[in-house]
PDB file of C-alpha atoms in Angstrom:
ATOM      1  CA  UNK G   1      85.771 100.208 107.295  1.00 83.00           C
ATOM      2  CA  UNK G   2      88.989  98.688 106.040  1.00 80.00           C
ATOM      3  CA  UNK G   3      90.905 100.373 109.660  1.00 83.00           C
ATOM      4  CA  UNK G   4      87.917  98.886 111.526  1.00 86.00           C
ATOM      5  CA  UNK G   5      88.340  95.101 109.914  1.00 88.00           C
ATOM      6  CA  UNK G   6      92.353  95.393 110.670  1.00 85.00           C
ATOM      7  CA  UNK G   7      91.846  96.477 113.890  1.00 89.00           C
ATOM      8  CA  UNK G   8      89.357  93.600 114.161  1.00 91.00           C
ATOM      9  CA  UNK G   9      91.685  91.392 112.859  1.00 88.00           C
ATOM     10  CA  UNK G  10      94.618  92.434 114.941  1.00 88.00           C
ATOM     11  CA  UNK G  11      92.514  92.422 118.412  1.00 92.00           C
ATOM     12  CA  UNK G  12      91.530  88.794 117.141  1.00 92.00           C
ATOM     13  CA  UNK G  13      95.263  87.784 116.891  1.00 88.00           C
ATOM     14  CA  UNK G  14      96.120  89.426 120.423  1.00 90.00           C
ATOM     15  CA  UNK G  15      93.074  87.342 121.981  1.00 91.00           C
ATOM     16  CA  UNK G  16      94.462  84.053 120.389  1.00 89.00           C
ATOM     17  CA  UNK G  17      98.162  84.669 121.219  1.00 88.00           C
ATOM     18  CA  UNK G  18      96.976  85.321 125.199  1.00 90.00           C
ATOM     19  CA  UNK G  19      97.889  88.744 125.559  1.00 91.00           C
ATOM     20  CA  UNK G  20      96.685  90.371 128.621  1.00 92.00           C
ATOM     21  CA  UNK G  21      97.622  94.055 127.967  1.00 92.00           C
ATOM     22  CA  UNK G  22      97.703  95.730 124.207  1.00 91.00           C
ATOM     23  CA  UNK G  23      98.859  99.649 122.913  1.00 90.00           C
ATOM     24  CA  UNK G  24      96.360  99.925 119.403  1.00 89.00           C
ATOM     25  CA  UNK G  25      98.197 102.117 117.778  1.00 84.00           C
ATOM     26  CA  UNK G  26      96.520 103.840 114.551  1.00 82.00           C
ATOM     27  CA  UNK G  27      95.783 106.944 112.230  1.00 80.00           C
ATOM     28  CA  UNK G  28      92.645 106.698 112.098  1.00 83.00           C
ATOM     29  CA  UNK G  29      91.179 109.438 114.532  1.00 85.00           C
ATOM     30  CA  UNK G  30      88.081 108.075 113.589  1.00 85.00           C
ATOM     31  CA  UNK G  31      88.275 105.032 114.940  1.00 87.00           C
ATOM     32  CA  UNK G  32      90.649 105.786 118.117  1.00 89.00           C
ATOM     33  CA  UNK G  33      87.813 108.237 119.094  1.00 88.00           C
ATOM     34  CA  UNK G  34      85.067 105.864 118.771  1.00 87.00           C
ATOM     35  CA  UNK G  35      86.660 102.814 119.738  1.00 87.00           C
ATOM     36  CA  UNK G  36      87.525 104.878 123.323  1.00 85.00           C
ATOM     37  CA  UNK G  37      83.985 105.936 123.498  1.00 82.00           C
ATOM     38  CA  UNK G  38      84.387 109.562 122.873  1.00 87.00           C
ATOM     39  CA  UNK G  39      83.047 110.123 119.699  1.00 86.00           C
ATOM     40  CA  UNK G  40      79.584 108.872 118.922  1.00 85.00           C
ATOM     41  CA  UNK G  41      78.754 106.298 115.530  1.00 82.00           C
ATOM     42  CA  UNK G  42      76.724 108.140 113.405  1.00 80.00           C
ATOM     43  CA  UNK G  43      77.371 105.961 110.408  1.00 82.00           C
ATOM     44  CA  UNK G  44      75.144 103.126 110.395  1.00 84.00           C
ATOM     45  CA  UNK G  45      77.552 101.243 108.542  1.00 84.00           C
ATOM     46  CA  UNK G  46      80.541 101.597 111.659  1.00 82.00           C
ATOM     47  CA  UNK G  47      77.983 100.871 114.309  1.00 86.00           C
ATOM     48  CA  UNK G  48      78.490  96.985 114.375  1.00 89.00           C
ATOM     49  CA  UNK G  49      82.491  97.226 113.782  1.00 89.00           C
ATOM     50  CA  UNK G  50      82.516  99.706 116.845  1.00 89.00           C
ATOM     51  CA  UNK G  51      80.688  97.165 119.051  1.00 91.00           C
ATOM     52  CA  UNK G  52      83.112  94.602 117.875  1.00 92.00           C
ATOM     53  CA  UNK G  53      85.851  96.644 118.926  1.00 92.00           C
ATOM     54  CA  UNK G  54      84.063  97.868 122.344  1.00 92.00           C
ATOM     55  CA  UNK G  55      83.358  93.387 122.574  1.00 94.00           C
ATOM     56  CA  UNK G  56      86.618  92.208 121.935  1.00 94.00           C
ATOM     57  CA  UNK G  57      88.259  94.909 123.879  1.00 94.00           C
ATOM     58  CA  UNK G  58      86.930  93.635 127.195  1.00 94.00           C
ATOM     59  CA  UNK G  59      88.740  90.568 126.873  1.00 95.00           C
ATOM     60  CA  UNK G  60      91.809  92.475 127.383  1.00 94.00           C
ATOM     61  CA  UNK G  61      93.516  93.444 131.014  1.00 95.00           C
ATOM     62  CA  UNK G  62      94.354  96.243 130.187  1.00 93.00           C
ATOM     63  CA  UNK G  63      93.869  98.117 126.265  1.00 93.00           C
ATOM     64  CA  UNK G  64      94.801 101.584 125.139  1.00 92.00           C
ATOM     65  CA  UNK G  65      93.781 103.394 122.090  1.00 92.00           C
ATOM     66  CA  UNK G  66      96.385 106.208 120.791  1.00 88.00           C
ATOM     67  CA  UNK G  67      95.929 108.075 117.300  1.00 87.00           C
ATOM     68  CA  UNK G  68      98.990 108.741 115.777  1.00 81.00           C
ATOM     69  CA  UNK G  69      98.888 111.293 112.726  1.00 79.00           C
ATOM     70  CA  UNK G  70      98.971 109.432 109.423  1.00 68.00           C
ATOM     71  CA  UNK G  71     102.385 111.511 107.953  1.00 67.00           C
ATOM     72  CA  UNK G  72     103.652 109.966 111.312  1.00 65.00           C
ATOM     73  CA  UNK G  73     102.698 106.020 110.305  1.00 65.00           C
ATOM     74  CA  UNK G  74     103.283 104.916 107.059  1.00 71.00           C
ATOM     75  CA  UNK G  75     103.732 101.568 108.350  1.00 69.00           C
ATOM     76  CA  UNK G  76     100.541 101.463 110.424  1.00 62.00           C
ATOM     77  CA  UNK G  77      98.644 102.517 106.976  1.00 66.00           C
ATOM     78  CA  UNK G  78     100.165  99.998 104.603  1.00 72.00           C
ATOM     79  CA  UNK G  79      99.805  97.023 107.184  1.00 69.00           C
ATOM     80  CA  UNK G  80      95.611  98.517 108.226  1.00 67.00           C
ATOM     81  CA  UNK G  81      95.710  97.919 103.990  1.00 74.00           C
ATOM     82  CA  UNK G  82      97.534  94.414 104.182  1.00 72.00           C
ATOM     83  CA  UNK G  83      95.650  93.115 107.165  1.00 69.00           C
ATOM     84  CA  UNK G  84      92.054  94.178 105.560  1.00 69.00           C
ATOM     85  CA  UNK G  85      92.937  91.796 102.602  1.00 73.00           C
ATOM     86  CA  UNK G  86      93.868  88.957 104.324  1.00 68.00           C
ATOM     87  CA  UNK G  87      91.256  86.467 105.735  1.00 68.00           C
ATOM     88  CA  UNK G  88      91.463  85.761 109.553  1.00 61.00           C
ATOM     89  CA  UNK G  89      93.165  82.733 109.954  1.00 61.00           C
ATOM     90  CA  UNK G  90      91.721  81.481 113.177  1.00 63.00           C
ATOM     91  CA  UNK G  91      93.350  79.042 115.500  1.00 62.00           C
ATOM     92  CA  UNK G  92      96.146  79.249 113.149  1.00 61.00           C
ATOM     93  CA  UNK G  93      99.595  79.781 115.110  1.00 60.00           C
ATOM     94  CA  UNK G  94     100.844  83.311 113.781  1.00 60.00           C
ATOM     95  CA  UNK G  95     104.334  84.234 114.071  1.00 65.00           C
ATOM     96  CA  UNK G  96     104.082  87.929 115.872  1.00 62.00           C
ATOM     97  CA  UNK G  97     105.827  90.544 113.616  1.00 61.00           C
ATOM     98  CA  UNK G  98     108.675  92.277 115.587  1.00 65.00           C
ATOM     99  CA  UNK G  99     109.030  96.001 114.918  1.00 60.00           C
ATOM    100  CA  UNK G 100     111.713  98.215 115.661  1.00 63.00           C
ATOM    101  CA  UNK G 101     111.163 102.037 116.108  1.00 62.00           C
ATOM    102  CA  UNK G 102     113.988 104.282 115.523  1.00 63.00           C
ATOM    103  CA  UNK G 103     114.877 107.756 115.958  1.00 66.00           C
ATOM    104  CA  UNK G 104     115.963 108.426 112.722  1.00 63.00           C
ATOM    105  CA  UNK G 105     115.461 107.813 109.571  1.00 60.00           C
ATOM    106  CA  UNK G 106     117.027 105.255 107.827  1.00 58.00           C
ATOM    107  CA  UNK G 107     117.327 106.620 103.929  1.00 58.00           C
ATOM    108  CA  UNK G 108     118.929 103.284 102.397  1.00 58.00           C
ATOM    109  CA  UNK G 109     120.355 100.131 103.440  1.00 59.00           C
ATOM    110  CA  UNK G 110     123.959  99.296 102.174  1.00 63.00           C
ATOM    111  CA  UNK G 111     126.162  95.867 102.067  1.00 66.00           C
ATOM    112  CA  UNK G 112     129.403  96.175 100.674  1.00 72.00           C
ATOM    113  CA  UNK G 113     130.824  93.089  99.834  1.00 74.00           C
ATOM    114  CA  UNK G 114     134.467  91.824  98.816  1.00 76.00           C
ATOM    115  CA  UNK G 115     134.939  88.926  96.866  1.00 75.00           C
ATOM    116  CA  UNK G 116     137.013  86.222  98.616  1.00 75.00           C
ATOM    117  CA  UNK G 117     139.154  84.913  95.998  1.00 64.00           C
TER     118      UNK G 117
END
């Protein structure tokens, strides 16, 4: 339920920010195969967050669902966590988050500083 209300939550802040076309991203297979229609809802307690998805979807050019494995997105994990906590804000204006993806790796971030007299 908790990948359901951030995906909820994150369709919600595409909708108010006008975007026309939107790549859901998530590692929930669960939900990616639902929300696309291919898996069926047996879980009376997903069936209304699925038509939420399927409703809110519609409003969107163009959408497209892809699972990615969960060893693959730590990031998409901890913010489906953050997002799920936090209460929908609404008409409030919302900064968008800017994420880079990189090839590597990074295994720590260094400064090296010198003092300047």
């Amino acid at each position: 339920m908790a990948e359901y209300e951030a995906c909820i939550m994150g369709l919600k802040v595409a909708i108010d920010m006008d975007v026309h076309e939107l790549l859901v991203m998530g590692d929930s297979d669960l939900l990616i195969q639902q929300a696309e229609g291919k898996w069926e809802t047996p879980d009376i307690k997903l069936i209304l967050y699925r038509q939420c998805v399927q409703d809110l979807s519609k409003r969107f050019k163009s959408i497209e669902f892809r699972f990615i494995p969960r060893f693959h997105n730590e990031l998409a994990d901890s913010l489906a966590t953050l997002a799920s906590l936090l209460p929908y804000p609404g008409n409030t204006h919302i900064d968008p988050l800017e994420i880079q993806v990189w090839n590597q790796h990074g295994y720590y971030n260094t400064i090296e500083t010198e003092p300047d007299g």
